[in-house]
């Protein structure tokens, strides 16, 4: 592994990790615990690259239950969406809430140190999802509409709108009644598409991938059947290349798809030896892919041949064809593409790695979280970084 990796340990087990979006200066991540003990926690850690240490660690109480999914709002660095379990009699339900950090976090931290080990939330809004179903899987913030959320629950997707009084459901995608739905199983997860004017929401169920236009909830926009031989666990959209997305599944495969050509992936690797829990495109250099698995490993993979940076090359070739000096410029650009395949294995975890996330501030830094509560903040090895940028 590269130098200056930071290990941050939690006292409790954990499954949920997300970057702090909306924060433009510091590399920050939220981590939430997944323990049967009465009090769970949300940690906000800040990484200082020059020192290679966390310069701040703030802890909030999550008394609602063990956290299974955590998302940070891209429009508001103080807002989080939490999916957690609650027990009602003999029944265990998955519910969700919106958590708001205090405006002056440092002042709140100093004041609460005298009273409690936890910093209080500025606001906690419990989302009313019981009428939709029993198992909330994720709450996804819309990439461009600040007040819009999507809730994946059972085999439905509910579009929600935030307001001053409460967050309300404004549309439902009842997939069990749509002509394209051939399944009765519940969704694994879902995510907004970065493209299609923000109108499409992508869902995973069993080994399949479907997209729904939230303006026409009765029809499936497109579908990839049998994207994986076993259950698909996670997906991510390429933010820089329309129609491209990556999936990871229980078959150990990482696959990139072009939704216009659903019959076969345009790129695939099978370097993990167990279930793939998390897959992420680097938001800036999308030839870099991050994946984590219950084989206790985090892998850095290159898919340069199908990245947006390949399109840049092709544009340079077309623009400079036959012009003096064009060949040298194109050659320089070609050096920025790494060869396809596995670049690096990060194996400092000793338990299943449920999450791996790129920093939204620095494209060369990422964090990974294993079930034993170990968070590791790592960097893209220097030789690959220098090959890309020089």
CSV table of C-alpha atoms in Angstrom, one decimal:
chain,number,residue,atom,x,y,z
A,1,UNK,CA,0.0,0.0,0.0
A,2,UNK,CA,1.0,3.6,-0.5
A,3,UNK,CA,2.5,5.5,2.4
A,4,UNK,CA,0.6,7.7,4.9
A,5,UNK,CA,-2.5,5.5,5.1
A,6,UNK,CA,-4.6,6.3,8.1
A,7,UNK,CA,-6.5,3.8,10.2
A,8,UNK,CA,-9.3,5.1,12.3
A,9,UNK,CA,-11.0,2.6,14.7
A,10,UNK,CA,-14.6,2.6,16.0
A,11,UNK,CA,-15.6,0.8,19.2
A,12,UNK,CA,-18.7,-0.7,17.5
A,13,UNK,CA,-19.3,-2.6,14.3
A,14,UNK,CA,-20.1,-0.5,11.2
A,15,UNK,CA,-21.5,-0.8,7.7
A,16,UNK,CA,-22.2,2.8,6.6
A,17,UNK,CA,-19.8,5.3,5.1
A,18,UNK,CA,-20.2,8.4,3.0
A,19,UNK,CA,-18.1,11.5,2.0
A,20,UNK,CA,-19.3,14.8,3.3
A,21,UNK,CA,-20.6,16.4,0.2
A,22,UNK,CA,-21.0,20.1,0.0
A,23,UNK,CA,-17.7,20.6,1.8
A,24,UNK,CA,-15.3,22.3,-0.6
A,25,UNK,CA,-12.0,22.5,1.4
A,26,UNK,CA,-11.5,19.6,3.7
A,27,UNK,CA,-11.4,15.8,3.1
A,28,UNK,CA,-14.2,14.6,5.4
A,29,UNK,CA,-16.2,11.4,5.8
A,30,UNK,CA,-19.2,10.3,7.9
A,31,UNK,CA,-19.2,6.8,9.4
A,32,UNK,CA,-22.2,5.2,11.3
A,33,UNK,CA,-22.2,2.2,13.5
A,34,UNK,CA,-24.3,-0.9,13.2
A,35,UNK,CA,-24.5,-2.4,16.7
A,36,UNK,CA,-27.3,-4.0,18.7
A,37,UNK,CA,-26.3,-1.9,21.7
A,38,UNK,CA,-28.7,0.8,22.6
A,39,UNK,CA,-26.7,3.7,21.4
A,40,UNK,CA,-25.2,3.9,17.9
A,41,UNK,CA,-22.9,6.7,16.7
A,42,UNK,CA,-22.2,8.8,13.7
A,43,UNK,CA,-18.6,9.9,13.4
A,44,UNK,CA,-17.4,12.9,11.3
A,45,UNK,CA,-13.7,12.5,10.6
A,46,UNK,CA,-11.5,15.1,8.8
A,47,UNK,CA,-8.3,14.1,7.1
A,48,UNK,CA,-5.2,16.3,6.8
A,49,UNK,CA,-3.1,15.0,4.0
A,50,UNK,CA,0.1,16.8,4.9
A,51,UNK,CA,0.1,15.3,8.4
A,52,UNK,CA,-1.5,12.0,7.4
A,53,UNK,CA,-3.7,12.2,10.5
A,54,UNK,CA,-7.3,13.0,11.5
A,55,UNK,CA,-7.2,16.6,12.7
A,56,UNK,CA,-10.8,16.4,13.9
A,57,UNK,CA,-13.2,13.7,14.9
A,58,UNK,CA,-16.7,14.6,16.0
A,59,UNK,CA,-19.2,12.1,17.4
A,60,UNK,CA,-23.0,12.3,17.3
A,61,UNK,CA,-25.5,10.0,19.0
A,62,UNK,CA,-27.7,7.8,16.7
A,63,UNK,CA,-30.2,6.5,19.2
A,64,UNK,CA,-32.7,5.5,16.6
A,65,UNK,CA,-31.1,2.2,15.9
A,66,UNK,CA,-28.2,0.4,14.0
A,67,UNK,CA,-27.4,2.2,10.8
A,68,UNK,CA,-27.4,0.3,7.5
A,69,UNK,CA,-27.0,3.1,5.0
A,70,UNK,CA,-25.8,6.7,5.2
A,71,UNK,CA,-25.9,9.3,2.5
A,72,UNK,CA,-24.7,12.9,2.5
A,73,UNK,CA,-26.6,15.7,0.7
A,74,UNK,CA,-24.7,17.1,-2.2
A,75,UNK,CA,-26.3,20.5,-1.7
A,76,UNK,CA,-26.0,20.9,2.0
A,77,UNK,CA,-22.9,19.7,4.0
A,78,UNK,CA,-24.9,19.6,7.2
A,79,UNK,CA,-27.6,17.2,6.0
A,80,UNK,CA,-27.5,13.4,6.2
A,81,UNK,CA,-30.0,10.6,5.4
A,82,UNK,CA,-29.9,7.6,7.6
A,83,UNK,CA,-31.5,4.1,7.1
A,84,UNK,CA,-31.7,2.2,10.4
A,85,UNK,CA,-33.4,-0.8,12.0
A,86,UNK,CA,-36.0,-0.5,14.7
A,87,UNK,CA,-37.7,-3.4,16.6
A,88,UNK,CA,-41.5,-3.3,17.1
A,89,UNK,CA,-42.4,-6.4,19.1
A,90,UNK,CA,-41.1,-9.4,17.3
A,91,UNK,CA,-40.8,-7.5,14.0
A,92,UNK,CA,-37.7,-5.6,12.8
A,93,UNK,CA,-38.4,-2.7,10.4
A,94,UNK,CA,-36.0,-0.6,8.4
A,95,UNK,CA,-36.9,3.1,8.6
A,96,UNK,CA,-35.2,6.4,7.7
A,97,UNK,CA,-34.5,9.9,9.0
A,98,UNK,CA,-32.9,13.1,7.9
A,99,UNK,CA,-30.2,14.4,10.3
A,100,UNK,CA,-29.0,18.0,10.4
A,101,UNK,CA,-25.7,19.0,11.9
A,102,UNK,CA,-25.5,22.2,14.0
A,103,UNK,CA,-24.6,25.4,12.1
A,104,UNK,CA,-21.5,26.1,14.2
A,105,UNK,CA,-20.1,22.6,14.7
A,106,UNK,CA,-17.0,23.7,16.5
A,107,UNK,CA,-19.0,25.8,19.1
A,108,UNK,CA,-21.4,22.9,19.6
A,109,UNK,CA,-18.6,20.5,20.1
A,110,UNK,CA,-16.9,22.7,22.7
A,111,UNK,CA,-20.1,23.2,24.6
A,112,UNK,CA,-21.1,19.6,24.7
A,113,UNK,CA,-17.7,18.4,25.9
A,114,UNK,CA,-18.7,19.6,29.3
A,115,UNK,CA,-22.0,17.7,29.3
A,116,UNK,CA,-21.8,14.6,27.2
A,117,UNK,CA,-19.5,12.7,24.8
A,118,UNK,CA,-22.0,13.3,21.9
A,119,UNK,CA,-22.7,16.5,19.9
A,120,UNK,CA,-26.5,17.0,19.6
A,121,UNK,CA,-28.1,17.2,16.2
A,122,UNK,CA,-29.7,20.5,15.2
A,123,UNK,CA,-32.7,18.6,13.8
A,124,UNK,CA,-33.9,15.0,13.4
A,125,UNK,CA,-36.8,14.4,11.0
A,126,UNK,CA,-38.2,10.9,11.0
A,127,UNK,CA,-39.5,10.1,7.5
A,128,UNK,CA,-42.9,8.6,7.3
A,129,UNK,CA,-42.4,5.5,5.1
A,130,UNK,CA,-44.5,2.9,7.0
A,131,UNK,CA,-47.3,3.2,4.4
A,132,UNK,CA,-44.8,2.4,1.6
A,133,UNK,CA,-43.4,-0.8,3.1
A,134,UNK,CA,-41.3,-2.4,5.9
A,135,UNK,CA,-37.8,-2.4,4.5
A,136,UNK,CA,-36.3,1.0,3.5
A,137,UNK,CA,-33.1,0.3,1.6
A,138,UNK,CA,-31.8,3.7,0.9
A,139,UNK,CA,-32.6,7.4,0.8
A,140,UNK,CA,-31.0,9.1,-2.3
A,141,UNK,CA,-30.6,12.9,-2.7
A,142,UNK,CA,-31.3,14.2,-6.1
A,143,UNK,CA,-28.1,15.3,-7.8
A,144,UNK,CA,-29.4,18.7,-8.9
A,145,UNK,CA,-32.8,19.3,-7.2
A,146,UNK,CA,-32.0,20.4,-3.7
A,147,UNK,CA,-35.4,19.4,-2.1
A,148,UNK,CA,-36.0,16.1,-3.9
A,149,UNK,CA,-35.3,12.7,-2.5
A,150,UNK,CA,-35.9,9.1,-3.6
A,151,UNK,CA,-36.8,6.4,-1.1
A,152,UNK,CA,-36.3,2.7,-2.1
A,153,UNK,CA,-38.5,0.6,0.0
A,154,UNK,CA,-39.6,-3.0,-0.6
A,155,UNK,CA,-40.3,-3.2,-4.4
A,156,UNK,CA,-41.2,0.5,-4.7
A,157,UNK,CA,-39.4,3.8,-5.3
A,158,UNK,CA,-41.1,6.9,-3.8
A,159,UNK,CA,-40.1,10.4,-4.8
A,160,UNK,CA,-40.2,12.7,-1.9
A,161,UNK,CA,-40.1,16.5,-1.6
A,162,UNK,CA,-38.7,18.3,1.4
A,163,UNK,CA,-40.7,21.2,2.9
A,164,UNK,CA,-40.5,23.3,6.1
A,165,UNK,CA,-43.2,21.3,7.9
A,166,UNK,CA,-42.3,17.7,6.7
A,167,UNK,CA,-41.0,15.7,3.8
A,168,UNK,CA,-43.8,14.2,1.7
A,169,UNK,CA,-44.2,11.6,-0.9
A,170,UNK,CA,-45.1,13.2,-4.3
A,171,UNK,CA,-44.8,10.3,-6.6
A,172,UNK,CA,-44.5,6.5,-6.5
A,173,UNK,CA,-43.0,4.0,-8.9
A,174,UNK,CA,-45.2,0.9,-8.3
A,175,UNK,CA,-43.0,-1.4,-10.3
A,176,UNK,CA,-45.1,-4.5,-9.4
A,177,UNK,CA,-47.8,-3.0,-11.6
A,178,UNK,CA,-45.7,-1.9,-14.5
A,179,UNK,CA,-45.6,-3.9,-17.8
A,180,UNK,CA,-41.9,-4.4,-17.6
A,181,UNK,CA,-41.7,-5.8,-14.1
A,182,UNK,CA,-41.3,-9.5,-14.1
A,183,UNK,CA,-40.3,-9.9,-10.5
A,184,UNK,CA,-41.8,-9.8,-7.0
A,185,UNK,CA,-38.6,-9.5,-5.1
A,186,UNK,CA,-37.6,-6.4,-3.3
A,187,UNK,CA,-35.1,-4.0,-4.5
A,188,UNK,CA,-31.5,-4.2,-3.3
A,189,UNK,CA,-30.8,-0.5,-3.7
A,190,UNK,CA,-31.1,2.4,-6.1
A,191,UNK,CA,-29.5,5.6,-7.3
A,192,UNK,CA,-30.4,8.7,-9.4
A,193,UNK,CA,-28.8,8.9,-12.8
A,194,UNK,CA,-26.4,11.9,-13.2
A,195,UNK,CA,-27.8,12.2,-16.8
A,196,UNK,CA,-31.2,12.2,-18.5
A,197,UNK,CA,-31.9,15.7,-17.0
A,198,UNK,CA,-32.2,14.0,-13.6
A,199,UNK,CA,-35.4,12.2,-14.5
A,200,UNK,CA,-34.2,8.6,-14.3
A,201,UNK,CA,-33.8,6.5,-11.2
A,202,UNK,CA,-31.9,3.2,-11.3
A,203,UNK,CA,-32.8,0.2,-9.3
A,204,UNK,CA,-31.3,-3.2,-8.6
A,205,UNK,CA,-33.3,-6.4,-7.9
A,206,UNK,CA,-31.9,-9.9,-7.9
A,207,UNK,CA,-29.4,-10.0,-10.8
A,208,UNK,CA,-31.2,-7.3,-12.8
A,209,UNK,CA,-30.9,-3.5,-13.3
A,210,UNK,CA,-33.8,-1.3,-14.3
A,211,UNK,CA,-34.3,2.4,-14.9
A,212,UNK,CA,-37.5,4.4,-14.3
A,213,UNK,CA,-38.5,7.8,-15.5
A,214,UNK,CA,-40.1,9.5,-12.5
A,215,UNK,CA,-42.3,11.6,-14.8
A,216,UNK,CA,-44.0,8.4,-16.2
A,217,UNK,CA,-44.0,6.0,-13.3
A,218,UNK,CA,-46.0,3.3,-15.1
A,219,UNK,CA,-43.2,2.4,-17.5
A,220,UNK,CA,-39.6,1.1,-17.3
A,221,UNK,CA,-37.2,3.3,-19.3
A,222,UNK,CA,-34.7,0.5,-19.9
A,223,UNK,CA,-33.7,-2.7,-18.3
A,224,UNK,CA,-30.6,-5.0,-18.2
A,225,UNK,CA,-31.7,-8.5,-17.4
A,226,UNK,CA,-29.2,-10.9,-15.7
A,227,UNK,CA,-26.5,-8.2,-15.3
A,228,UNK,CA,-24.9,-10.6,-12.9
A,229,UNK,CA,-25.3,-14.4,-12.4
A,230,UNK,CA,-26.1,-13.7,-8.7
A,231,UNK,CA,-27.5,-10.7,-6.8
A,232,UNK,CA,-26.3,-7.2,-7.8
A,233,UNK,CA,-25.2,-5.4,-4.7
A,234,UNK,CA,-24.2,-1.9,-5.9
A,235,UNK,CA,-24.1,0.4,-8.8
A,236,UNK,CA,-22.6,3.8,-9.7
A,237,UNK,CA,-23.1,6.1,-12.7
A,238,UNK,CA,-20.1,7.5,-14.6
A,239,UNK,CA,-20.5,11.2,-13.9
A,240,UNK,CA,-18.5,12.1,-17.0
A,241,UNK,CA,-19.9,9.7,-19.6
A,242,UNK,CA,-23.6,9.5,-20.3
A,243,UNK,CA,-25.2,6.0,-20.4
A,244,UNK,CA,-22.2,4.3,-18.7
A,245,UNK,CA,-22.6,2.7,-15.2
A,246,UNK,CA,-20.8,0.1,-13.1
A,247,UNK,CA,-22.3,-2.8,-11.1
A,248,UNK,CA,-20.9,-5.2,-8.6
A,249,UNK,CA,-22.4,-8.5,-7.5
A,250,UNK,CA,-22.3,-11.6,-5.5
A,251,UNK,CA,-20.6,-13.4,-8.4
A,252,UNK,CA,-17.4,-11.3,-7.6
A,253,UNK,CA,-17.6,-9.4,-10.9
A,254,UNK,CA,-17.3,-5.7,-11.6
A,255,UNK,CA,-19.0,-4.8,-14.8
A,256,UNK,CA,-19.4,-1.5,-16.8
A,257,UNK,CA,-22.6,-1.2,-18.9
A,258,UNK,CA,-23.7,1.0,-21.7
A,259,UNK,CA,-27.5,1.2,-21.2
A,260,UNK,CA,-28.0,1.6,-25.0
A,261,UNK,CA,-26.4,-1.9,-25.4
A,262,UNK,CA,-27.8,-4.0,-22.6
A,263,UNK,CA,-27.0,-7.5,-23.9
A,264,UNK,CA,-23.3,-7.5,-22.7
A,265,UNK,CA,-21.0,-5.3,-20.5
A,266,UNK,CA,-18.5,-3.1,-22.3
A,267,UNK,CA,-15.9,-3.9,-19.5
A,268,UNK,CA,-15.7,-6.5,-16.8
A,269,UNK,CA,-13.2,-7.9,-14.2
A,270,UNK,CA,-13.5,-10.7,-11.7
A,271,UNK,CA,-10.6,-9.9,-9.3
A,272,UNK,CA,-12.6,-10.3,-6.1
A,273,UNK,CA,-13.0,-13.7,-4.6
A,274,UNK,CA,-16.3,-13.0,-2.9
A,275,UNK,CA,-19.3,-10.7,-2.9
A,276,UNK,CA,-18.7,-7.1,-4.2
A,277,UNK,CA,-20.5,-4.7,-1.9
A,278,UNK,CA,-19.4,-1.4,-3.3
A,279,UNK,CA,-18.3,0.0,-6.7
A,280,UNK,CA,-17.5,3.7,-7.4
A,281,UNK,CA,-16.2,5.7,-10.4
A,282,UNK,CA,-13.6,8.3,-9.6
A,283,UNK,CA,-15.6,11.5,-10.2
A,284,UNK,CA,-12.8,13.3,-12.0
A,285,UNK,CA,-10.6,10.5,-13.5
A,286,UNK,CA,-13.3,8.0,-14.4
A,287,UNK,CA,-10.9,5.5,-15.7
A,288,UNK,CA,-10.2,4.7,-12.0
A,289,UNK,CA,-12.7,2.3,-10.3
A,290,UNK,CA,-12.9,1.5,-6.6
A,291,UNK,CA,-14.5,-1.7,-5.3
A,292,UNK,CA,-14.8,-3.4,-2.0
A,293,UNK,CA,-15.8,-6.9,-1.0
A,294,UNK,CA,-16.4,-9.4,1.7
A,295,UNK,CA,-13.0,-10.9,0.7
A,296,UNK,CA,-11.6,-8.2,3.0
A,297,UNK,CA,-10.0,-6.3,0.1
A,298,UNK,CA,-10.4,-2.9,-1.7
A,299,UNK,CA,-9.3,-3.0,-5.3
A,300,UNK,CA,-8.3,-0.1,-7.6
A,301,UNK,CA,-9.0,-1.0,-11.2
A,302,UNK,CA,-8.5,0.9,-14.4
A,303,UNK,CA,-11.1,0.9,-17.2
A,304,UNK,CA,-9.4,3.5,-19.4
A,305,UNK,CA,-10.5,2.0,-22.7
A,306,UNK,CA,-14.2,2.8,-21.9
A,307,UNK,CA,-13.7,6.0,-19.9
A,308,UNK,CA,-14.5,9.6,-20.9
A,309,UNK,CA,-10.8,10.2,-21.1
A,310,UNK,CA,-10.7,7.9,-24.2
A,311,UNK,CA,-13.3,10.2,-25.8
A,312,UNK,CA,-10.9,13.2,-25.1
A,313,UNK,CA,-8.2,11.3,-26.9
A,314,UNK,CA,-10.4,10.6,-29.9
A,315,UNK,CA,-11.3,14.3,-30.1
A,316,UNK,CA,-7.7,15.3,-30.1
A,317,UNK,CA,-6.9,12.8,-32.9
A,318,UNK,CA,-9.8,14.2,-35.0
A,319,UNK,CA,-8.9,17.9,-34.2
A,320,UNK,CA,-5.1,17.6,-34.9
A,321,UNK,CA,-5.2,15.2,-37.8
A,322,UNK,CA,-2.8,16.5,-40.4
A,323,UNK,CA,-1.7,19.6,-38.4
A,324,UNK,CA,1.8,20.4,-37.4
A,325,UNK,CA,2.6,19.4,-33.8
A,326,UNK,CA,-0.7,17.6,-33.4
A,327,UNK,CA,1.0,14.2,-33.0
A,328,UNK,CA,3.0,15.3,-30.0
A,329,UNK,CA,-0.1,16.6,-28.2
A,330,UNK,CA,-2.0,13.5,-28.9
A,331,UNK,CA,0.9,11.4,-27.6
A,332,UNK,CA,1.0,13.4,-24.4
A,333,UNK,CA,-2.7,12.8,-24.0
A,334,UNK,CA,-2.2,9.0,-24.5
A,335,UNK,CA,0.2,8.8,-21.6
A,336,UNK,CA,-2.7,9.8,-19.3
A,337,UNK,CA,-4.5,6.5,-19.9
A,338,UNK,CA,-3.4,3.6,-17.8
A,339,UNK,CA,-3.7,0.0,-19.1
A,340,UNK,CA,-6.9,-1.7,-18.3
A,341,UNK,CA,-7.0,-4.1,-15.4
A,342,UNK,CA,-6.2,-4.4,-11.7
A,343,UNK,CA,-3.8,-1.6,-10.5
A,344,UNK,CA,-3.6,-2.2,-6.8
A,345,UNK,CA,-4.9,-4.4,-4.0
A,346,UNK,CA,-5.4,-2.7,-0.6
A,347,UNK,CA,-5.6,-5.5,2.0
A,348,UNK,CA,-5.2,-3.9,5.5
A,349,UNK,CA,-8.8,-4.8,6.4
A,350,UNK,CA,-9.5,-8.0,8.4
A,351,UNK,CA,-13.2,-8.2,7.9
A,352,UNK,CA,-15.8,-7.7,5.1
A,353,UNK,CA,-15.4,-4.3,3.5
A,354,UNK,CA,-18.9,-2.9,3.0
A,355,UNK,CA,-18.1,0.6,1.7
A,356,UNK,CA,-15.4,2.3,-0.2
A,357,UNK,CA,-15.9,5.9,-1.2
A,358,UNK,CA,-13.8,8.6,-3.0
A,359,UNK,CA,-13.3,11.9,-1.4
A,360,UNK,CA,-15.3,14.6,-3.1
A,361,UNK,CA,-12.5,17.1,-2.4
A,362,UNK,CA,-9.4,15.3,-3.5
A,363,UNK,CA,-9.7,12.8,-6.4
A,364,UNK,CA,-6.6,10.8,-5.2
A,365,UNK,CA,-8.0,10.0,-1.7
A,366,UNK,CA,-10.6,7.4,-0.7
A,367,UNK,CA,-11.9,5.8,2.5
A,368,UNK,CA,-13.0,2.2,3.1
A,369,UNK,CA,-14.9,0.7,6.0
A,370,UNK,CA,-15.0,-2.9,7.2
A,371,UNK,CA,-17.5,-4.5,9.5
A,372,UNK,CA,-15.2,-4.6,12.5
A,373,UNK,CA,-15.3,-0.7,12.6
A,374,UNK,CA,-12.0,-0.1,10.9
A,375,UNK,CA,-11.8,2.9,8.6
A,376,UNK,CA,-8.8,3.2,6.4
A,377,UNK,CA,-8.1,6.4,4.4
A,378,UNK,CA,-5.8,5.7,1.5
A,379,UNK,CA,-4.4,7.3,-1.5
A,380,UNK,CA,-4.0,6.3,-5.2
A,381,UNK,CA,-0.4,5.1,-5.5
A,382,UNK,CA,1.9,7.9,-6.7
A,383,UNK,CA,3.1,6.0,-9.8
A,384,UNK,CA,-0.5,5.9,-11.2
A,385,UNK,CA,-1.3,9.4,-10.1
A,386,UNK,CA,1.8,10.7,-11.9
A,387,UNK,CA,1.1,8.7,-15.0
A,388,UNK,CA,-2.3,10.2,-15.3
A,389,UNK,CA,-1.5,13.9,-14.6
A,390,UNK,CA,2.0,14.1,-16.3
